PDB file of C-alpha atoms and ligand atoms in Angstrom:
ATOM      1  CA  UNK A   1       0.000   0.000   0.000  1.00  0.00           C
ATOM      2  CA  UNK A   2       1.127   3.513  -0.657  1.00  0.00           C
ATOM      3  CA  UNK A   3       2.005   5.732   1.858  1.00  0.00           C
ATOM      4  CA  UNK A   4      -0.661   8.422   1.181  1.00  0.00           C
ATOM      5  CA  UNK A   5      -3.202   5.081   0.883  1.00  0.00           C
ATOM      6  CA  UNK A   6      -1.909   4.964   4.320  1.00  0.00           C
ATOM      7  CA  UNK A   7      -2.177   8.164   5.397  1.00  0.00           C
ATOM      8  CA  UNK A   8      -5.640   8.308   4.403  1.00  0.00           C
ATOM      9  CA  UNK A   9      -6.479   4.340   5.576  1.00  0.00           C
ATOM     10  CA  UNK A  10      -5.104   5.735   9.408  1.00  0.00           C
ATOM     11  CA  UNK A  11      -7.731   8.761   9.106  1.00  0.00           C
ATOM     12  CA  UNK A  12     -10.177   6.429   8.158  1.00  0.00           C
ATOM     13  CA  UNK A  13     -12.725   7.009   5.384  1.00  0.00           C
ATOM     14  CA  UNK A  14     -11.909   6.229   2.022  1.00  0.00           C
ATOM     15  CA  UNK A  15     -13.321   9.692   0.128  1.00  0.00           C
ATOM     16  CA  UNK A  16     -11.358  11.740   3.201  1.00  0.00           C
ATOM     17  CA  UNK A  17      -9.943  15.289   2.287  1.00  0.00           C
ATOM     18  CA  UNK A  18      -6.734  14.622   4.462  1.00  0.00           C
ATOM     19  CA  UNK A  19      -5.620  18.633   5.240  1.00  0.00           C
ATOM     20  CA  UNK A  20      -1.847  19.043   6.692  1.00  0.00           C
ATOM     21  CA  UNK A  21      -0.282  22.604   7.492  1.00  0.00           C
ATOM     22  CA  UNK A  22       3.605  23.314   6.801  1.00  0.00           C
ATOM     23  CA  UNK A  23       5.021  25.932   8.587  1.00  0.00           C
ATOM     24  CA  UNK A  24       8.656  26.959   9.758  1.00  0.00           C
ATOM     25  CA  UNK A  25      11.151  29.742   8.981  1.00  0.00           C
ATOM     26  CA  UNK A  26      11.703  31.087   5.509  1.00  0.00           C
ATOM     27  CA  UNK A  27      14.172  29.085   3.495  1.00  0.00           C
ATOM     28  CA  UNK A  28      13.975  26.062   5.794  1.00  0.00           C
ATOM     29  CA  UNK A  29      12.856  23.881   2.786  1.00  0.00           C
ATOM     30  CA  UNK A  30       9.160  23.478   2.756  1.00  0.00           C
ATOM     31  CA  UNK A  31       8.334  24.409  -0.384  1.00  0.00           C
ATOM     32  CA  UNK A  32      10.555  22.410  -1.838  1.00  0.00           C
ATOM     33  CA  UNK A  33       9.435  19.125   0.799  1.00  0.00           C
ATOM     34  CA  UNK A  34       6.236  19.353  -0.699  1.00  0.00           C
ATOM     35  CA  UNK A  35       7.246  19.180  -4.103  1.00  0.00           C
ATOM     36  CA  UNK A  36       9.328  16.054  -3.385  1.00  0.00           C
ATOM     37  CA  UNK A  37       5.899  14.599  -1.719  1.00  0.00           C
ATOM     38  CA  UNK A  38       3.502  15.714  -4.803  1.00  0.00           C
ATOM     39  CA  UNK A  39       3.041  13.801  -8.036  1.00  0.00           C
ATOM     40  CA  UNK A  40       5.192  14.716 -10.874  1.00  0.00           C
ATOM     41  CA  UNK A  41       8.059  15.667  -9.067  1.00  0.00           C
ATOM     42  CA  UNK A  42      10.101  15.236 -12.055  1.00  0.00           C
ATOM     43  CA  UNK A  43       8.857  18.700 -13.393  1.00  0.00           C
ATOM     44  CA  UNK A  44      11.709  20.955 -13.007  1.00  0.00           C
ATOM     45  CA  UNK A  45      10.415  24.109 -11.772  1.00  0.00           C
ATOM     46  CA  UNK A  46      12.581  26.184  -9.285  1.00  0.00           C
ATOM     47  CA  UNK A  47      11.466  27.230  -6.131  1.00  0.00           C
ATOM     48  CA  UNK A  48      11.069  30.472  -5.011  1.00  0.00           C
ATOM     49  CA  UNK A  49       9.942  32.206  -1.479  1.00  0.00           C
ATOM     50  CA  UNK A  50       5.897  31.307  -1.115  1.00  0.00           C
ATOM     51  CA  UNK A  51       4.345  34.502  -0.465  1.00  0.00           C
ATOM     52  CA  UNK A  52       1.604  34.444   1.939  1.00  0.00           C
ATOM     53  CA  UNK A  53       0.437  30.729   1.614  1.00  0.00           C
ATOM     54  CA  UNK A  54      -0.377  28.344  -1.414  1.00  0.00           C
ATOM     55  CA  UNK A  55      -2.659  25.199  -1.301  1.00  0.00           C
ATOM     56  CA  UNK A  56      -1.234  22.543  -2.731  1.00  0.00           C
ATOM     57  CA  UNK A  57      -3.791  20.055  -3.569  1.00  0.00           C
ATOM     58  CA  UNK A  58      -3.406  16.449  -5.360  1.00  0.00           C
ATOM     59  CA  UNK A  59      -5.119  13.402  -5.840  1.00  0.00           C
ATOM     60  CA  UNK A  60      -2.196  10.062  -4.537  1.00  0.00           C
ATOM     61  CA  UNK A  61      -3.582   6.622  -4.052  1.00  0.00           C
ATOM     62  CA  UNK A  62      -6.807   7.958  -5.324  1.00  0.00           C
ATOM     63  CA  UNK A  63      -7.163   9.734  -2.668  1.00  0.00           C
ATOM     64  CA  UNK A  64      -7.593  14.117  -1.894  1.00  0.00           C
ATOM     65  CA  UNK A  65      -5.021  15.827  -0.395  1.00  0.00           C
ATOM     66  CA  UNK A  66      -4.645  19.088   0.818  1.00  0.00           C
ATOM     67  CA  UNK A  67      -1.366  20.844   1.891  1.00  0.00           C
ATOM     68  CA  UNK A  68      -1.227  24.735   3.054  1.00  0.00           C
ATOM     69  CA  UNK A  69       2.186  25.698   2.469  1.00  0.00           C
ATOM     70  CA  UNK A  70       2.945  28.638   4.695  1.00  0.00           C
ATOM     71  CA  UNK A  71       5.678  31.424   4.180  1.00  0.00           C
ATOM     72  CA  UNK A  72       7.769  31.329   6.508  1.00  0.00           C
ATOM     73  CA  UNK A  73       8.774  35.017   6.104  1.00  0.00           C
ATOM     74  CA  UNK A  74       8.169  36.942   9.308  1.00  0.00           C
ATOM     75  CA  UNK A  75       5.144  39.122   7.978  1.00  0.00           C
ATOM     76  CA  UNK A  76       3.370  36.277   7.035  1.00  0.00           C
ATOM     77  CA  UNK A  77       4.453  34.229   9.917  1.00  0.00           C
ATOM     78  CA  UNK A  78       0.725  35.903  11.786  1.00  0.00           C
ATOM     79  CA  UNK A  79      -0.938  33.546   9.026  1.00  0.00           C
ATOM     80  CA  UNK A  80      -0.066  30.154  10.227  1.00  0.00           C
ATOM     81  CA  UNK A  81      -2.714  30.185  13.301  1.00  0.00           C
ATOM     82  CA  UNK A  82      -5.631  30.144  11.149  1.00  0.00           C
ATOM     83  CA  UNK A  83      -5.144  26.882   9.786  1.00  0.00           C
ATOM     84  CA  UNK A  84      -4.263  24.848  13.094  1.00  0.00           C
ATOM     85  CA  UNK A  85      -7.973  24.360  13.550  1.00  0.00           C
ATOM     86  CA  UNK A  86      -8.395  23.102   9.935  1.00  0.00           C
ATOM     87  CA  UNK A  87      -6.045  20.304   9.416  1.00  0.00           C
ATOM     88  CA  UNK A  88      -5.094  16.405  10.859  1.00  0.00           C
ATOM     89  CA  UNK A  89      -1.754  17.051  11.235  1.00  0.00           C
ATOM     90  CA  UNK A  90       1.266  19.922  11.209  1.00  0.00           C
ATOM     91  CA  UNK A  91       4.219  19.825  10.139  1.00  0.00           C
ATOM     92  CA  UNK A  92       7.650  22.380  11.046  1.00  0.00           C
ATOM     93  CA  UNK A  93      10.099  22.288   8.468  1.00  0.00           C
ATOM     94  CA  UNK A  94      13.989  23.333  10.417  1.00  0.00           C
ATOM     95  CA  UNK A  95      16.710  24.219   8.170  1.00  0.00           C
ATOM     96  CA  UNK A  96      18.979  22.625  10.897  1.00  0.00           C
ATOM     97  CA  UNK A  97      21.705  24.241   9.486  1.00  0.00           C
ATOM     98  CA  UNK A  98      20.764  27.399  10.719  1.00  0.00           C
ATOM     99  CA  UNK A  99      22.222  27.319  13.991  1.00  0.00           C
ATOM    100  CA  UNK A 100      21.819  31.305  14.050  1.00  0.00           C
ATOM    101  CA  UNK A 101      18.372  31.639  14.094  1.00  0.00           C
ATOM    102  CA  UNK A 102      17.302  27.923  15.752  1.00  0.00           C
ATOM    103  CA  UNK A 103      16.184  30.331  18.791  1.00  0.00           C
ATOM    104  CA  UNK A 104      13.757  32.214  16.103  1.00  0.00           C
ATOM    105  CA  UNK A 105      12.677  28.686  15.160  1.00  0.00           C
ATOM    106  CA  UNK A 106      12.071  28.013  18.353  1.00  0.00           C
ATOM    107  CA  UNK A 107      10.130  30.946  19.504  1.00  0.00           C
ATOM    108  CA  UNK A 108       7.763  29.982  16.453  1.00  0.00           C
ATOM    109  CA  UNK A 109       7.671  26.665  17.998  1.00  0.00           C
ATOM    110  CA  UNK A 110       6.751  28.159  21.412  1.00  0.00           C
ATOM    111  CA  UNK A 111       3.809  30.286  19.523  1.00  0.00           C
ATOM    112  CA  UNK A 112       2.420  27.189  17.749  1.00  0.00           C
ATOM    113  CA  UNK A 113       2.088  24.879  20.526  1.00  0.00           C
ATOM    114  CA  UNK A 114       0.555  27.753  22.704  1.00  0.00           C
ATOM    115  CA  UNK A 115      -1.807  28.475  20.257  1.00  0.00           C
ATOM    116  CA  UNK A 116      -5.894  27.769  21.615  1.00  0.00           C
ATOM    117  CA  UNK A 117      -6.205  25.524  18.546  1.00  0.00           C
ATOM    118  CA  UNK A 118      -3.367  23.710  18.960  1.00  0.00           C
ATOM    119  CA  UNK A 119      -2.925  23.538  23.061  1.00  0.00           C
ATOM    120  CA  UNK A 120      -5.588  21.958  23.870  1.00  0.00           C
ATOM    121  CA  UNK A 121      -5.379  19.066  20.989  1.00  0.00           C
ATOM    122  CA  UNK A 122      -3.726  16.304  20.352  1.00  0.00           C
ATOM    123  CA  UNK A 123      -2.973  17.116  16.174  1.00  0.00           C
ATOM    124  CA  UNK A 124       0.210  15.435  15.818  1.00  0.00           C
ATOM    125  CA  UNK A 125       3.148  17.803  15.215  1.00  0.00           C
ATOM    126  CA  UNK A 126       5.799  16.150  12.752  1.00  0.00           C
ATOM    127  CA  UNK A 127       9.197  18.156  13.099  1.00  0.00           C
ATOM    128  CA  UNK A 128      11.813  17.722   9.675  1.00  0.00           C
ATOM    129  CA  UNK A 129      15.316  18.746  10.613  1.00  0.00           C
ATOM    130  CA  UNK A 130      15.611  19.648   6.923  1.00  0.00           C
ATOM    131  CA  UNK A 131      19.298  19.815   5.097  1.00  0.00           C
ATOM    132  CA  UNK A 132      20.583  17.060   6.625  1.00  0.00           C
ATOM    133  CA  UNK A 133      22.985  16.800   3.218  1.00  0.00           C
ATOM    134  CA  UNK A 134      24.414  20.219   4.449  1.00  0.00           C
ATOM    135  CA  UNK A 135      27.625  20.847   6.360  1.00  0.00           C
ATOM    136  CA  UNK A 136      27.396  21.927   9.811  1.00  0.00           C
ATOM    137  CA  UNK A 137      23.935  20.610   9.392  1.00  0.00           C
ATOM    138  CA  UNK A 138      23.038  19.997  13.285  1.00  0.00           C
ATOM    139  CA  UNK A 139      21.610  16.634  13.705  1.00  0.00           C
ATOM    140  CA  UNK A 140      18.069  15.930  14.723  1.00  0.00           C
ATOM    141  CA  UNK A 141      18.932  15.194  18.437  1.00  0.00           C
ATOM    142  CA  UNK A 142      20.959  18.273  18.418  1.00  0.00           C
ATOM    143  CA  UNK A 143      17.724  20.295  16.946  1.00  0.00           C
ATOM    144  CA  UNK A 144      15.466  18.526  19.789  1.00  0.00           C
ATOM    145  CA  UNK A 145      17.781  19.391  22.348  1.00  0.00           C
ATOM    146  CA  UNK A 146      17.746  23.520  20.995  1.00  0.00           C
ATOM    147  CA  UNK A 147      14.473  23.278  20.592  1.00  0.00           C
ATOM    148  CA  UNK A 148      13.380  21.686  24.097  1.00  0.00           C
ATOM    149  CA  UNK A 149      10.882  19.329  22.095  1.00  0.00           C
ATOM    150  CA  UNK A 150      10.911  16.574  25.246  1.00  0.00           C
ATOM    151  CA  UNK A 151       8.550  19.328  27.318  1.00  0.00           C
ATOM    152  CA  UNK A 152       5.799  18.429  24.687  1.00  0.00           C
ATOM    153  CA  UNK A 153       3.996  15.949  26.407  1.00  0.00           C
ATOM    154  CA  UNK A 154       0.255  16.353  25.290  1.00  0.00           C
ATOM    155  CA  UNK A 155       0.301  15.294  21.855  1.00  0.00           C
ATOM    156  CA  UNK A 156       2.265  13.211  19.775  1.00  0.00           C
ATOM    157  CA  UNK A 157       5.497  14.522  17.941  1.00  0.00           C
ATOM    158  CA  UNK A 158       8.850  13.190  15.929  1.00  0.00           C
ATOM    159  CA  UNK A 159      11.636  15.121  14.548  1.00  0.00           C
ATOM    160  CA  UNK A 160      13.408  13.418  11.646  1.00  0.00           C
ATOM    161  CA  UNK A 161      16.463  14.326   9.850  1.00  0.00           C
ATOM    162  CA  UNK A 162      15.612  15.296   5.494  1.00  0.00           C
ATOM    163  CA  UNK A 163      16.507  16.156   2.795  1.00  0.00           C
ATOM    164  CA  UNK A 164      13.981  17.619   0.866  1.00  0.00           C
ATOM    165  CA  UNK A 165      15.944  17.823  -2.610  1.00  0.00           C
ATOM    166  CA  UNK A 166      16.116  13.723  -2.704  1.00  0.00           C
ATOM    167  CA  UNK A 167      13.355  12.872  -0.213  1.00  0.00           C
ATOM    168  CA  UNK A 168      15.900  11.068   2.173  1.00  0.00           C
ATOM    169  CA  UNK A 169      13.839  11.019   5.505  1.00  0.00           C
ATOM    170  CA  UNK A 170      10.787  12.331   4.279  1.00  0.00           C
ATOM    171  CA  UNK A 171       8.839   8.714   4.057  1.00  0.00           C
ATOM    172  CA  UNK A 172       9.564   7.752   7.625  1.00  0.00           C
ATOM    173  CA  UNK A 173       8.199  10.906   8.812  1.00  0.00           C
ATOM    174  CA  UNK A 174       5.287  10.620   7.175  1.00  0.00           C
ATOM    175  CA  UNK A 175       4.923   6.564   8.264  1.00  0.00           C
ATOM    176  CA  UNK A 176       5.040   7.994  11.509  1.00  0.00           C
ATOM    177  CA  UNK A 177       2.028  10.210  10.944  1.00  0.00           C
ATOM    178  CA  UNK A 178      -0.029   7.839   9.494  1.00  0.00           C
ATOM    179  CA  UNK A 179       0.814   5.550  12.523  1.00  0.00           C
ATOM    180  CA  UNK A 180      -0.200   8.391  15.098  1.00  0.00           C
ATOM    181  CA  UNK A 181      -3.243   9.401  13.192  1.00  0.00           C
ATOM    182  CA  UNK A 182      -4.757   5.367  12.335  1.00  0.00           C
ATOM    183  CA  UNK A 183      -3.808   5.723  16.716  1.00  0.00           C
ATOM    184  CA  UNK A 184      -6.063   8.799  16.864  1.00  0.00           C
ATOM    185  CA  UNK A 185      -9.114   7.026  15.394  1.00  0.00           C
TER     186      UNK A 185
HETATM  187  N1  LIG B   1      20.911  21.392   0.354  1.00  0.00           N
HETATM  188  C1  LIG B   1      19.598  21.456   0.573  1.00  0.00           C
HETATM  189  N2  LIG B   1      18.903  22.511   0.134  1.00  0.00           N
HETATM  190  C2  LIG B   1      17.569  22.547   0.376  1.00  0.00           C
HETATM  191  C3  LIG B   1      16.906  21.511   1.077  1.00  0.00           C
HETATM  192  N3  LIG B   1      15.595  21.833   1.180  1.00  0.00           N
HETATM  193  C4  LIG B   1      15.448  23.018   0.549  1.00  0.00           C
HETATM  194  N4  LIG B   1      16.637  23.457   0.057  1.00  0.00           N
HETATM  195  C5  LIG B   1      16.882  24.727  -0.643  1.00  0.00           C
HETATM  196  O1  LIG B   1      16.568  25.774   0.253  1.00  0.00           O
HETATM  197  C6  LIG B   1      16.021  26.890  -0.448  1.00  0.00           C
HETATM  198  C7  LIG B   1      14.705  27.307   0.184  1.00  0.00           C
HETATM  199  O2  LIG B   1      13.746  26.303  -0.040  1.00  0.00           O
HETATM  200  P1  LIG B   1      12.172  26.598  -0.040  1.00  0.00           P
HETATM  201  O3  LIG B   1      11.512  25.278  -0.214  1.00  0.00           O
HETATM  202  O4  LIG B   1      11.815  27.696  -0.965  1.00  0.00           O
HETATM  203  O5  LIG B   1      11.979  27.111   1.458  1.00  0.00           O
HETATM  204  P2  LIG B   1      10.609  27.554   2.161  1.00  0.00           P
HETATM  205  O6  LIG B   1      10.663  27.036   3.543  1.00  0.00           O
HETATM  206  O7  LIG B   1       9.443  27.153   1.330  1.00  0.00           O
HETATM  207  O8  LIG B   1      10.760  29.139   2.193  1.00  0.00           O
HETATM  208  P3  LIG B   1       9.586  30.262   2.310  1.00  0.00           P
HETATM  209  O9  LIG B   1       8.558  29.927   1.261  1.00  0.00           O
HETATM  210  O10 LIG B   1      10.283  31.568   2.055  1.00  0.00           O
HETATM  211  O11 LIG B   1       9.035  30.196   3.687  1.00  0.00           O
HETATM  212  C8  LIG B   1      15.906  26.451  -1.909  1.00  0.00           C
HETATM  213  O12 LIG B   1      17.024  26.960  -2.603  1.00  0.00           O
HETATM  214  C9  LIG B   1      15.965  24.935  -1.839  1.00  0.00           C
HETATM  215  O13 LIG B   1      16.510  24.360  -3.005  1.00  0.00           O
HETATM  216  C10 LIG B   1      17.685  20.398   1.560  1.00  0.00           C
HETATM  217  O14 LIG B   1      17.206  19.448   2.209  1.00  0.00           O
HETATM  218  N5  LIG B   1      19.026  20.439   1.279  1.00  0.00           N
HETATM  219 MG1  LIG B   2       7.935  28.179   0.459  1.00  0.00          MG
END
């Protein structure tokens, strides 16, 4: 079975809409993850800073899928809230290379999990220590460390090293999803 047949199996109903929110800091990679999840990732397009948000939405397994990809540019950073309430899962894209501004990352962190919509649920939050290929990249128990991720307690989360240009690490992330959400039914 595929992994979005998964994905959508673990939420439970064959015609589901399955709606996930990217967020993180600018340049951390999400656009760019998304592509490598999408169909027809072959198209070579470049990528280029996502102003406000774009909804990225595709049909994988048969099935609907919805993605909001977020700028992660600090004036559109107020935008990310509004979708908490809206989707089955979230996912923070790190550039883990960015050792500089982890404490930025990490005060976006703070803001998410304090948010009302996301406090008080249990929406799994997926964490991708993106540009793992990097040098200097800092590894994913390094980024859980800087990020104090082990004080999350009321809701599932993982952090997994990527790479979003090849899509090394990307699939066990998203296992891991589908294995919290098919635990959420
Ligand atoms: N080496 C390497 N480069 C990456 C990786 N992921 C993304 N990039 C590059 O990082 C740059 C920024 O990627 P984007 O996907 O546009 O980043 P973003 O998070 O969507 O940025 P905003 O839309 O501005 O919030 C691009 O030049 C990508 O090619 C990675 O895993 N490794
Ligand atoms: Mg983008």
């Amino acid at each position: 079975m595929g992994l979005f047949k998964k994905l959508a199996t673990a939420l439970g109903l064959s015609k589901y809409e399955a709606r996930i929110v990217v967020v993180g800091l600018d340049n951390s990679g999400k656009t760019t993850l998304i592509n490598n999840i999408k169909p027809k990732k072959a198209s070579t397009f470049e990528v280029t800073p996502t102003v406000g948000f774009q909804v990225e939405s595709f049909a994988k397994d048969n099935l609907n899928f919805t993605i909001f990809d977020m700028s992660g540019q600090s004036r559109y950073r107020e935008l990310w809230g509004h979708y908490y309430r809206e989707v089955q899962a979230i996912i923070f894209v790190l550039d883990c290379t960015e050792r500089v501004r982890m404490c930025v990352a990490k005060e976006e962190l703070d803001e998410l999990l304090t948010h009302p919509d996301v406090s008080n649920s249990c929406t799994p939050i997926l964490i991708f220590a993106n540009k793992m290929d990097l040098p200097g990249a800092l590894s994913a128990v390094d980024c859980m460390e800087q990020l104090d991720l082990q004080r999350i307690s009321n809701k599932p989360w993982q952090i997994e090293a990527s790479n979003a240009l090849t899509g090394e690490g990307i699939d066990r992330g998203l296992e891991w999803l589908a294995e919290k959400l098919r635990g959420r039914k």
